[in-house]
């Protein structure tokens, strides 16, 4: 039996996941969490074979929640669910410790396949993402893949800037000082070879980067 924990702040999503998974006798959703804090408490009590995790639980930054869970429970594979596009978000979630990434628009067709593959000790990526990653690798080899130049924190701050948040708001959300946020912004501009916020916002728009 594949024992599964589900964390999503929308009850309808959790119910949908349970309904899909319950159709298969070899797997079962054993616990559900609606927040990051609730999830961490539940994971301390039992061992599970897989965590299905919403990228944005509301009470914790998405990539940080993946990183924290992965660090606290290194043997627990994580399948990330998100409304955000696979490229570039999936790449960042894998860097943070995820074992798989699914866009919520394809849950019904790919969820069971993803669960089985990940619990076999493998990584799960969709065919479209596999193609993008292969293309991205070739770009990286030629020095033309700018997203890969950014660290996890730089990517987070870029996404928050793209969402229209101020330095003070970003600093509060990430437990940083506004000055540190400004320093990260400068690094991002340098790495992406951009000159100002207008160019930064245009880049974020072209790359489908938004706040998560």
PDB file of N, CA and C in Angstrom, residues 86-137:
ATOM      1  N   UNK A  86       5.071  24.849 -16.044  1.00  0.00           N
ATOM      2  CA  UNK A  86       6.209  23.990 -15.713  1.00  0.00           C
ATOM      3  C   UNK A  86       7.544  24.702 -15.918  1.00  0.00           C
ATOM      4  N   UNK A  87       7.625  25.443 -16.971  1.00  0.00           N
ATOM      5  CA  UNK A  87       8.858  26.154 -17.283  1.00  0.00           C
ATOM      6  C   UNK A  87       8.631  27.642 -16.993  1.00  0.00           C
ATOM      7  N   UNK A  88       9.320  28.240 -15.972  1.00  0.00           N
ATOM      8  CA  UNK A  88      10.524  27.729 -15.312  1.00  0.00           C
ATOM      9  C   UNK A  88      10.319  27.167 -13.905  1.00  0.00           C
ATOM     10  N   UNK A  89       9.067  27.097 -13.415  1.00  0.00           N
ATOM     11  CA  UNK A  89       8.858  26.743 -12.012  1.00  0.00           C
ATOM     12  C   UNK A  89       9.300  25.335 -11.662  1.00  0.00           C
ATOM     13  N   UNK A  90       9.066  24.375 -12.535  1.00  0.00           N
ATOM     14  CA  UNK A  90       9.425  22.992 -12.221  1.00  0.00           C
ATOM     15  C   UNK A  90      10.916  22.850 -11.947  1.00  0.00           C
ATOM     16  N   UNK A  91      11.718  23.516 -12.745  1.00  0.00           N
ATOM     17  CA  UNK A  91      13.172  23.437 -12.569  1.00  0.00           C
ATOM     18  C   UNK A  91      13.566  23.892 -11.172  1.00  0.00           C
ATOM     19  N   UNK A  92      12.935  24.983 -10.702  1.00  0.00           N
ATOM     20  CA  UNK A  92      13.251  25.506  -9.381  1.00  0.00           C
ATOM     21  C   UNK A  92      12.779  24.563  -8.276  1.00  0.00           C
ATOM     22  N   UNK A  93      11.633  23.901  -8.459  1.00  0.00           N
ATOM     23  CA  UNK A  93      11.165  22.973  -7.423  1.00  0.00           C
ATOM     24  C   UNK A  93      12.060  21.747  -7.326  1.00  0.00           C
ATOM     25  N   UNK A  94      12.576  21.269  -8.460  1.00  0.00           N
ATOM     26  CA  UNK A  94      13.521  20.151  -8.415  1.00  0.00           C
ATOM     27  C   UNK A  94      14.790  20.551  -7.676  1.00  0.00           C
ATOM     28  N   UNK A  95      15.237  21.765  -7.893  1.00  0.00           N
ATOM     29  CA  UNK A  95      16.423  22.252  -7.183  1.00  0.00           C
ATOM     30  C   UNK A  95      16.178  22.295  -5.679  1.00  0.00           C
ATOM     31  N   UNK A  96      14.925  22.588  -5.290  1.00  0.00           N
ATOM     32  CA  UNK A  96      14.585  22.699  -3.870  1.00  0.00           C
ATOM     33  C   UNK A  96      14.392  21.341  -3.207  1.00  0.00           C
ATOM     34  N   UNK A  97      14.278  20.263  -4.009  1.00  0.00           N
ATOM     35  CA  UNK A  97      14.174  18.926  -3.427  1.00  0.00           C
ATOM     36  C   UNK A  97      12.979  18.105  -3.855  1.00  0.00           C
ATOM     37  N   UNK A  98      12.167  18.599  -4.783  1.00  0.00           N
ATOM     38  CA  UNK A  98      11.000  17.852  -5.244  1.00  0.00           C
ATOM     39  C   UNK A  98      11.411  16.672  -6.122  1.00  0.00           C
ATOM     40  N   UNK A  99      10.538  15.666  -6.167  1.00  0.00           N
ATOM     41  CA  UNK A  99      10.764  14.499  -7.021  1.00  0.00           C
ATOM     42  C   UNK A  99       9.884  14.508  -8.261  1.00  0.00           C
ATOM     43  N   UNK A 100       8.895  15.406  -8.288  1.00  0.00           N
ATOM     44  CA  UNK A 100       8.013  15.494  -9.427  1.00  0.00           C
ATOM     45  C   UNK A 100       7.249  16.795  -9.420  1.00  0.00           C
ATOM     46  N   UNK A 101       6.724  17.180 -10.577  1.00  0.00           N
ATOM     47  CA  UNK A 101       5.983  18.435 -10.722  1.00  0.00           C
ATOM     48  C   UNK A 101       4.818  18.217 -11.674  1.00  0.00           C
ATOM     49  N   UNK A 102       3.617  18.605 -11.223  1.00  0.00           N
ATOM     50  CA  UNK A 102       2.423  18.489 -12.058  1.00  0.00           C
ATOM     51  C   UNK A 102       1.678  19.822 -12.066  1.00  0.00           C
ATOM     52  N   UNK A 103       1.333  20.285 -13.248  1.00  0.00           N
ATOM     53  CA  UNK A 103       0.430  21.418 -13.341  1.00  0.00           C
ATOM     54  C   UNK A 103      -0.979  20.918 -13.039  1.00  0.00           C
ATOM     55  N   UNK A 104      -1.750  21.698 -12.274  1.00  0.00           N
ATOM     56  CA  UNK A 104      -3.067  21.243 -11.833  1.00  0.00           C
ATOM     57  C   UNK A 104      -4.037  20.998 -12.982  1.00  0.00           C
ATOM     58  N   UNK A 105      -3.741  21.517 -14.152  1.00  0.00           N
ATOM     59  CA  UNK A 105      -4.628  21.315 -15.303  1.00  0.00           C
ATOM     60  C   UNK A 105      -4.536  19.898 -15.854  1.00  0.00           C
ATOM     61  N   UNK A 106      -3.495  19.145 -15.468  1.00  0.00           N
ATOM     62  CA  UNK A 106      -3.333  17.788 -16.001  1.00  0.00           C
ATOM     63  C   UNK A 106      -3.355  16.730 -14.902  1.00  0.00           C
ATOM     64  N   UNK A 107      -3.849  17.087 -13.713  1.00  0.00           N
ATOM     65  CA  UNK A 107      -3.860  16.147 -12.596  1.00  0.00           C
ATOM     66  C   UNK A 107      -4.582  14.852 -12.945  1.00  0.00           C
ATOM     67  N   UNK A 108      -5.761  14.966 -13.530  1.00  0.00           N
ATOM     68  CA  UNK A 108      -6.575  13.772 -13.761  1.00  0.00           C
ATOM     69  C   UNK A 108      -5.913  12.768 -14.690  1.00  0.00           C
ATOM     70  N   UNK A 109      -5.132  13.239 -15.636  1.00  0.00           N
ATOM     71  CA  UNK A 109      -4.528  12.341 -16.613  1.00  0.00           C
ATOM     72  C   UNK A 109      -3.142  11.838 -16.223  1.00  0.00           C
ATOM     73  N   UNK A 110      -2.458  12.544 -15.333  1.00  0.00           N
ATOM     74  CA  UNK A 110      -1.066  12.186 -15.043  1.00  0.00           C
ATOM     75  C   UNK A 110      -0.782  11.848 -13.582  1.00  0.00           C
ATOM     76  N   UNK A 111      -1.734  12.106 -12.683  1.00  0.00           N
ATOM     77  CA  UNK A 111      -1.475  11.946 -11.251  1.00  0.00           C
ATOM     78  C   UNK A 111      -1.028  10.533 -10.882  1.00  0.00           C
ATOM     79  N   UNK A 112      -1.779   9.523 -11.279  1.00  0.00           N
ATOM     80  CA  UNK A 112      -1.472   8.142 -10.878  1.00  0.00           C
ATOM     81  C   UNK A 112      -0.136   7.696 -11.453  1.00  0.00           C
ATOM     82  N   UNK A 113       0.106   8.077 -12.696  1.00  0.00           N
ATOM     83  CA  UNK A 113       1.388   7.762 -13.324  1.00  0.00           C
ATOM     84  C   UNK A 113       2.549   8.380 -12.531  1.00  0.00           C
ATOM     85  N   UNK A 114       2.352   9.624 -12.102  1.00  0.00           N
ATOM     86  CA  UNK A 114       3.391  10.320 -11.329  1.00  0.00           C
ATOM     87  C   UNK A 114       3.616   9.653  -9.978  1.00  0.00           C
ATOM     88  N   UNK A 115       2.532   9.287  -9.294  1.00  0.00           N
ATOM     89  CA  UNK A 115       2.646   8.632  -7.982  1.00  0.00           C
ATOM     90  C   UNK A 115       3.430   7.334  -8.100  1.00  0.00           C
ATOM     91  N   UNK A 116       3.080   6.529  -9.063  1.00  0.00           N
ATOM     92  CA  UNK A 116       3.754   5.235  -9.225  1.00  0.00           C
ATOM     93  C   UNK A 116       5.235   5.400  -9.537  1.00  0.00           C
ATOM     94  N   UNK A 117       5.542   6.316 -10.406  1.00  0.00           N
ATOM     95  CA  UNK A 117       6.942   6.491 -10.798  1.00  0.00           C
ATOM     96  C   UNK A 117       7.780   7.012  -9.637  1.00  0.00           C
ATOM     97  N   UNK A 118       7.256   7.993  -8.911  1.00  0.00           N
ATOM     98  CA  UNK A 118       8.018   8.578  -7.814  1.00  0.00           C
ATOM     99  C   UNK A 118       8.222   7.580  -6.673  1.00  0.00           C
ATOM    100  N   UNK A 119       7.183   6.796  -6.351  1.00  0.00           N
ATOM    101  CA  UNK A 119       7.316   5.821  -5.263  1.00  0.00           C
ATOM    102  C   UNK A 119       8.180   4.627  -5.651  1.00  0.00           C
ATOM    103  N   UNK A 120       8.536   4.547  -6.912  1.00  0.00           N
ATOM    104  CA  UNK A 120       9.522   3.551  -7.358  1.00  0.00           C
ATOM    105  C   UNK A 120      10.943   4.091  -7.255  1.00  0.00           C
ATOM    106  N   UNK A 121      11.063   5.314  -6.737  1.00  0.00           N
ATOM    107  CA  UNK A 121      12.378   5.911  -6.555  1.00  0.00           C
ATOM    108  C   UNK A 121      12.863   6.731  -7.735  1.00  0.00           C
ATOM    109  N   UNK A 122      11.958   7.053  -8.659  1.00  0.00           N
ATOM    110  CA  UNK A 122      12.334   7.811  -9.846  1.00  0.00           C
ATOM    111  C   UNK A 122      11.795   9.240  -9.770  1.00  0.00           C
ATOM    112  N   UNK A 123      12.236  10.069 -10.682  1.00  0.00           N
ATOM    113  CA  UNK A 123      11.717  11.422 -10.817  1.00  0.00           C
ATOM    114  C   UNK A 123      10.581  11.409 -11.847  1.00  0.00           C
ATOM    115  N   UNK A 124       9.629  12.323 -11.645  1.00  0.00           N
ATOM    116  CA  UNK A 124       8.553  12.413 -12.627  1.00  0.00           C
ATOM    117  C   UNK A 124       8.526  13.792 -13.268  1.00  0.00           C
ATOM    118  N   UNK A 125       8.591  13.801 -14.583  1.00  0.00           N
ATOM    119  CA  UNK A 125       8.396  15.026 -15.352  1.00  0.00           C
ATOM    120  C   UNK A 125       7.520  14.690 -16.548  1.00  0.00           C
ATOM    121  N   UNK A 126       6.701  15.640 -16.957  1.00  0.00           N
ATOM    122  CA  UNK A 126       5.830  15.415 -18.113  1.00  0.00           C
ATOM    123  C   UNK A 126       6.677  15.382 -19.384  1.00  0.00           C
ATOM    124  N   UNK A 127       6.085  14.878 -20.450  1.00  0.00           N
ATOM    125  CA  UNK A 127       6.810  14.821 -21.717  1.00  0.00           C
ATOM    126  C   UNK A 127       7.164  16.218 -22.211  1.00  0.00           C
ATOM    127  N   UNK A 128       6.235  17.167 -22.037  1.00  0.00           N
ATOM    128  CA  UNK A 128       6.507  18.533 -22.490  1.00  0.00           C
ATOM    129  C   UNK A 128       7.639  19.163 -21.696  1.00  0.00           C
ATOM    130  N   UNK A 129       7.675  18.892 -20.383  1.00  0.00           N
ATOM    131  CA  UNK A 129       8.756  19.436 -19.567  1.00  0.00           C
ATOM    132  C   UNK A 129      10.084  18.772 -19.919  1.00  0.00           C
ATOM    133  N   UNK A 130      10.041  17.478 -20.198  1.00  0.00           N
ATOM    134  CA  UNK A 130      11.268  16.770 -20.581  1.00  0.00           C
ATOM    135  C   UNK A 130      11.888  17.405 -21.819  1.00  0.00           C
ATOM    136  N   UNK A 131      11.036  17.766 -22.758  1.00  0.00           N
ATOM    137  CA  UNK A 131      11.523  18.422 -23.965  1.00  0.00           C
ATOM    138  C   UNK A 131      12.119  19.790 -23.635  1.00  0.00           C
ATOM    139  N   UNK A 132      11.436  20.533 -22.748  1.00  0.00           N
ATOM    140  CA  UNK A 132      11.934  21.853 -22.364  1.00  0.00           C
ATOM    141  C   UNK A 132      13.259  21.765 -21.631  1.00  0.00           C
ATOM    142  N   UNK A 133      13.372  20.744 -20.754  1.00  0.00           N
ATOM    143  CA  UNK A 133      14.611  20.575 -20.010  1.00  0.00           C
ATOM    144  C   UNK A 133      15.755  20.217 -20.943  1.00  0.00           C
ATOM    145  N   UNK A 134      15.475  19.370 -21.904  1.00  0.00           N
ATOM    146  CA  UNK A 134      16.511  19.001 -22.873  1.00  0.00           C
ATOM    147  C   UNK A 134      16.939  20.220 -23.670  1.00  0.00           C
ATOM    148  N   UNK A 135      15.964  21.024 -24.053  1.00  0.00           N
ATOM    149  CA  UNK A 135      16.272  22.251 -24.788  1.00  0.00           C
ATOM    150  C   UNK A 135      17.017  23.233 -23.898  1.00  0.00           C
ATOM    151  N   UNK A 136      16.561  23.298 -22.641  1.00  0.00           N
ATOM    152  CA  UNK A 136      17.217  24.206 -21.697  1.00  0.00           C
ATOM    153  C   UNK A 136      18.660  23.820 -21.450  1.00  0.00           C
ATOM    154  N   UNK A 137      18.919  22.493 -21.426  1.00  0.00           N
ATOM    155  CA  UNK A 137      20.285  22.038 -21.216  1.00  0.00           C
ATOM    156  C   UNK A 137      21.182  22.498 -22.351  1.00  0.00           C
TER     157      UNK A 137
END
